[in-house]
């Protein structure tokens, strides 16, 4: 049953989520100190409506030639039937148009993105373009020796910063047109390099905190959903009894080992059922076996319960990038 409780404005909570990287109660996070210009080029949204308006109206014309005596013959009837078989079904035509629109507007894209260091005038990124489709995981490989490029790219993709030129978009909407509540409460689940979780909260409470701040309506109590998510990512395996699961879920994040923290991080990123999951070096603190486990878990998140997601992993490790379905190499 859908909850009858009216959603409450939680913009303060969302702003607090955005400040987690510098919160004293959190794990150490990344900070973005690059200065960006404000005159961001905006892309036109809603073009998918105009592009498809005329595509479904036109129907191919089927013409049967009359016989010499004006009566239809068996051959003519056969020709008309064959022509009808060749005529595209209206529903199929609509599906083709929808597919065309989907291909024109991928789940995530960067188009002609240029970012300049305001102090030095140097280009950090110049004319950067990429596209990432739903139902696919991507490993974005960046230069291990250029941390400024790395940090700036993650900030752009997460919507923490905006380019001076070009656009960063989800489908046909620029990220800068979305509020923090809509962007990080609904569209993008972010896994930061240093596990940006509330260290003073339990594993379950971290998920409940994110869901509560998203201002969404849920079909189940968020405490129940949090436990289900933790089970799904293998933090509290389904073979455990209820008491063991509850005890593990109440453990403070700061007391957990690296792989368990990574599992909670994945669960928290998908807690609000986002369209995009963005991870920055999610295996940096893990050994080879645990890293493979978390990468498999991330890749599996392209298949949500009700949607196909885009999963993007930003990394300096070619092996991590290669573990995803496709690799986007930005090191050249």
XYZ file of C-alpha atoms in Angstrom:
332
model
C 0.000 0.000 0.000
C 1.215 3.480 -0.827
C 1.805 5.547 2.262
C -0.901 8.151 2.919
C 1.512 10.398 4.719
C 2.143 13.635 2.846
C 5.839 14.268 2.040
C 7.472 17.056 4.009
C 9.981 19.536 2.688
C 13.450 18.269 3.618
C 15.701 20.666 1.778
C 17.750 21.184 4.946
C 18.441 17.466 5.106
C 19.473 17.379 1.457
C 21.817 20.290 1.984
C 23.250 18.393 4.946
C 23.782 15.395 2.681
C 25.698 17.597 0.232
C 27.895 18.759 3.120
C 28.785 15.227 4.210
C 32.257 15.508 2.685
C 33.209 18.141 5.240
C 31.034 17.016 8.180
C 33.135 16.193 11.249
C 31.095 13.035 11.821
C 31.869 11.590 8.409
C 34.800 9.807 6.952
C 37.396 12.066 5.260
C 36.109 13.112 1.857
C 37.138 14.965 -1.236
C 36.934 18.703 -1.537
C 36.571 20.639 -4.765
C 38.352 23.964 -4.721
C 38.437 24.767 -8.441
C 36.648 28.008 -9.243
C 34.141 27.909 -12.089
C 32.581 30.619 -14.203
C 28.863 31.242 -13.790
C 27.968 31.817 -17.450
C 27.127 28.174 -18.119
C 25.677 27.411 -21.540
C 22.204 25.869 -21.135
C 20.878 23.110 -23.355
C 17.308 23.140 -24.629
C 15.130 20.587 -22.837
C 11.984 18.970 -24.177
C 13.260 18.523 -27.715
C 12.101 14.914 -27.624
C 8.472 16.124 -27.794
C 8.987 18.217 -30.922
C 11.205 15.709 -32.687
C 8.609 12.941 -32.478
C 5.413 14.938 -33.074
C 5.163 14.136 -36.793
C 6.837 10.728 -36.823
C 3.821 8.661 -35.772
C 1.213 10.450 -37.911
C 2.398 9.393 -41.338
C 1.022 6.037 -42.478
C 2.313 4.357 -45.665
C -0.319 4.411 -48.428
C -1.473 1.052 -49.802
C -3.032 1.188 -53.295
C -4.740 -1.706 -55.127
C -5.039 -1.387 -58.904
C -8.580 -2.094 -60.224
C -9.091 -4.872 -62.784
C -10.269 -4.157 -66.331
C -13.894 -4.926 -65.458
C -13.833 -2.993 -62.252
C -14.105 -6.103 -60.055
C -11.439 -7.180 -57.623
C -9.635 -10.404 -58.580
C -8.048 -13.017 -56.395
C -4.605 -11.804 -57.450
C -5.468 -8.265 -56.443
C -6.745 -9.435 -53.088
C -3.520 -11.317 -52.545
C -1.491 -8.242 -53.496
C -3.505 -6.090 -51.091
C -3.000 -8.628 -48.297
C 0.742 -8.711 -48.965
C 0.887 -4.914 -48.900
C -0.990 -4.878 -45.597
C 1.564 -7.258 -44.128
C 4.340 -4.891 -45.189
C 2.595 -1.931 -43.574
C 4.191 -1.176 -40.188
C 1.957 -1.592 -37.172
C 1.149 1.728 -35.453
C 2.326 0.445 -32.077
C 5.604 -0.814 -33.566
C 6.081 2.556 -35.263
C 5.595 4.315 -31.943
C 8.074 1.976 -30.280
C 10.635 2.766 -32.990
C 10.151 6.486 -32.380
C 10.537 6.001 -28.621
C 13.744 4.038 -29.202
C 15.017 6.817 -31.466
C 14.350 9.429 -28.790
C 16.027 7.255 -26.156
C 19.130 6.950 -28.334
C 19.152 10.703 -28.954
C 19.070 11.446 -25.217
C 21.194 8.958 -23.262
C 20.798 8.572 -19.524
C 23.978 10.587 -18.930
C 26.067 12.707 -21.285
C 28.728 15.394 -21.390
C 28.807 17.561 -24.512
C 31.663 19.905 -25.328
C 32.499 20.388 -21.642
C 35.294 22.868 -20.986
C 36.520 23.768 -17.509
C 39.162 26.446 -16.941
C 41.138 27.140 -13.795
C 40.024 30.647 -12.857
C 43.412 31.472 -11.339
C 45.752 30.240 -14.071
C 43.469 30.266 -17.117
C 44.595 26.697 -17.872
C 42.090 24.216 -19.298
C 41.422 21.395 -16.870
C 39.077 19.731 -19.377
C 38.653 20.922 -22.939
C 35.726 19.960 -25.202
C 35.017 16.761 -23.268
C 32.211 14.656 -24.751
C 30.833 11.267 -23.681
C 27.524 9.415 -23.522
C 26.380 6.635 -21.213
C 23.249 4.573 -21.876
C 20.820 2.958 -19.445
C 21.359 -0.724 -18.752
C 25.144 -0.452 -19.145
C 28.057 -0.013 -16.748
C 31.010 2.188 -17.710
C 34.563 2.402 -16.444
C 35.887 5.942 -16.994
C 39.678 5.808 -16.953
C 41.489 9.012 -15.915
C 45.148 9.988 -15.562
C 46.589 8.772 -12.258
C 49.026 11.714 -12.186
C 46.436 14.484 -12.625
C 44.323 14.584 -9.477
C 42.879 17.958 -10.472
C 41.346 16.472 -13.616
C 40.090 13.497 -11.628
C 38.456 15.544 -8.862
C 36.966 18.018 -11.318
C 35.456 15.256 -13.446
C 33.748 13.655 -10.441
C 32.439 17.053 -9.309
C 31.009 17.731 -12.778
C 29.394 14.312 -13.113
C 27.817 14.506 -9.652
C 26.510 18.033 -10.191
C 28.685 19.569 -7.465
C 30.224 21.887 -10.109
C 29.193 23.120 -13.558
C 31.303 23.735 -16.668
C 32.057 27.151 -18.108
C 31.201 25.788 -21.570
C 29.190 22.797 -22.725
C 26.610 20.783 -20.828
C 26.338 17.857 -18.436
C 22.956 16.205 -18.865
C 20.699 13.403 -17.753
C 18.459 12.519 -20.679
C 17.407 15.933 -22.056
C 17.865 17.885 -18.791
C 21.074 19.754 -17.834
C 22.201 18.949 -14.306
C 22.350 22.646 -13.435
C 18.584 22.873 -14.034
C 17.916 20.384 -11.222
C 17.767 21.255 -7.535
C 20.022 19.327 -5.104
C 16.906 17.556 -3.810
C 15.906 16.392 -7.280
C 19.448 15.605 -8.425
C 20.881 13.697 -5.468
C 17.545 12.710 -3.966
C 16.160 11.158 -7.158
C 18.484 11.130 -10.192
C 22.055 10.289 -9.102
C 23.395 8.037 -6.354
C 26.994 9.026 -5.551
C 29.706 6.827 -4.028
C 32.631 9.050 -3.114
C 36.241 7.950 -2.896
C 36.475 8.020 0.891
C 33.149 6.304 1.621
C 31.105 9.409 2.419
C 28.929 7.789 5.047
C 27.905 9.031 8.464
C 30.460 7.326 10.679
C 28.406 8.107 13.789
C 25.346 6.302 12.391
C 24.674 2.616 11.969
C 24.609 0.925 8.572
C 20.800 0.893 8.534
C 20.554 4.468 9.827
C 22.766 5.700 6.985
C 20.265 4.336 4.475
C 17.256 5.623 6.399
C 18.895 9.048 6.578
C 19.328 9.179 2.797
C 15.796 7.942 2.080
C 14.212 10.313 4.578
C 16.102 13.286 3.134
C 15.063 12.442 -0.443
C 11.445 13.532 0.212
C 10.160 10.504 -1.706
C 7.147 8.352 -0.891
C 7.952 4.678 -0.305
C 5.680 1.651 -0.467
C 7.165 0.222 2.731
C 8.522 1.765 5.953
C 12.049 2.994 5.291
C 13.419 0.889 8.159
C 12.155 -2.227 6.379
C 13.533 -1.055 3.043
C 16.917 -0.303 4.607
C 17.197 -3.853 5.919
C 16.162 -5.279 2.539
C 18.797 -3.186 0.762
C 21.531 -4.283 3.156
C 20.547 -7.900 2.552
C 20.528 -7.339 -1.201
C 24.119 -6.062 -1.260
C 25.331 -8.911 0.953
C 25.937 -6.884 4.109
C 23.385 -8.892 6.086
C 23.127 -12.152 4.102
C 19.662 -13.648 3.719
C 20.875 -16.813 5.485
C 21.345 -14.901 8.733
C 18.505 -15.002 11.228
C 16.571 -11.837 12.014
C 18.449 -11.196 15.253
C 21.844 -11.445 13.537
C 20.721 -9.159 10.705
C 19.386 -6.560 13.141
C 22.581 -6.668 15.207
C 24.799 -6.198 12.151
C 22.603 -3.393 10.827
C 22.932 -1.510 14.130
C 26.741 -1.523 13.983
C 28.238 1.950 13.590
C 29.818 2.484 10.186
C 33.107 3.602 11.747
C 33.493 0.135 13.295
C 33.050 -1.771 10.020
C 35.751 -3.284 7.857
C 36.517 -1.866 4.407
C 34.454 -4.337 2.360
C 31.409 -4.010 4.649
C 31.630 -0.233 4.407
C 31.770 -0.550 0.634
C 28.630 -2.683 0.665
C 26.810 -0.097 2.782
C 28.043 2.586 0.403
C 26.479 0.770 -2.555
C 23.234 0.228 -0.649
C 23.060 3.895 0.298
C 23.674 4.970 -3.310
C 20.702 2.937 -4.576
C 18.456 3.627 -1.568
C 16.533 6.356 -3.421
C 16.284 4.268 -6.620
C 18.324 6.686 -8.781
C 18.688 6.560 -12.570
C 22.481 6.875 -12.355
C 25.008 5.398 -9.921
C 28.330 7.280 -9.930
C 31.292 5.751 -8.070
C 34.714 7.325 -7.547
C 37.478 4.759 -6.941
C 35.136 2.421 -5.041
C 37.835 -0.253 -4.597
C 40.783 1.955 -3.599
C 41.053 0.484 -0.078
C 40.174 -3.123 -0.941
C 42.288 -6.150 -1.709
C 41.956 -7.883 -5.066
C 39.289 -10.396 -4.032
C 37.107 -7.846 -2.218
C 37.539 -5.375 -5.085
C 36.227 -7.959 -7.558
C 33.207 -8.560 -5.289
C 32.321 -4.861 -5.079
C 32.811 -4.318 -8.826
C 30.470 -7.237 -9.551
C 27.971 -5.712 -7.112
C 28.190 -2.322 -8.821
C 27.817 -3.800 -12.280
C 24.696 -5.653 -11.110
C 23.031 -2.335 -10.177
C 22.261 -1.575 -13.836
C 19.230 -3.815 -13.330
C 16.946 -2.083 -10.844
C 13.619 -3.494 -9.715
C 11.682 -1.073 -11.910
C 14.255 0.395 -14.303
C 17.515 0.033 -16.166
C 20.224 2.207 -14.607
C 23.501 3.664 -15.784
C 26.496 2.783 -13.595
C 29.663 4.886 -13.984
C 32.924 4.104 -12.180
C 35.660 6.766 -12.343
C 39.098 5.263 -11.737
C 42.806 5.484 -12.467
C 43.096 1.676 -12.529
C 42.737 0.060 -16.000
C 41.695 -3.251 -14.392
C 38.833 -1.567 -12.517
C 37.686 0.266 -15.656
C 37.908 -2.959 -17.660
C 35.656 -4.779 -15.191
C 32.685 -2.715 -16.366
C 30.704 -3.410 -19.556
C 32.405 -0.602 -21.483
C 35.526 1.533 -20.951
C 35.819 5.269 -21.673
C 39.531 6.126 -21.762
C 40.218 9.812 -20.990
C 43.959 9.422 -20.480
C 44.916 10.395 -24.057
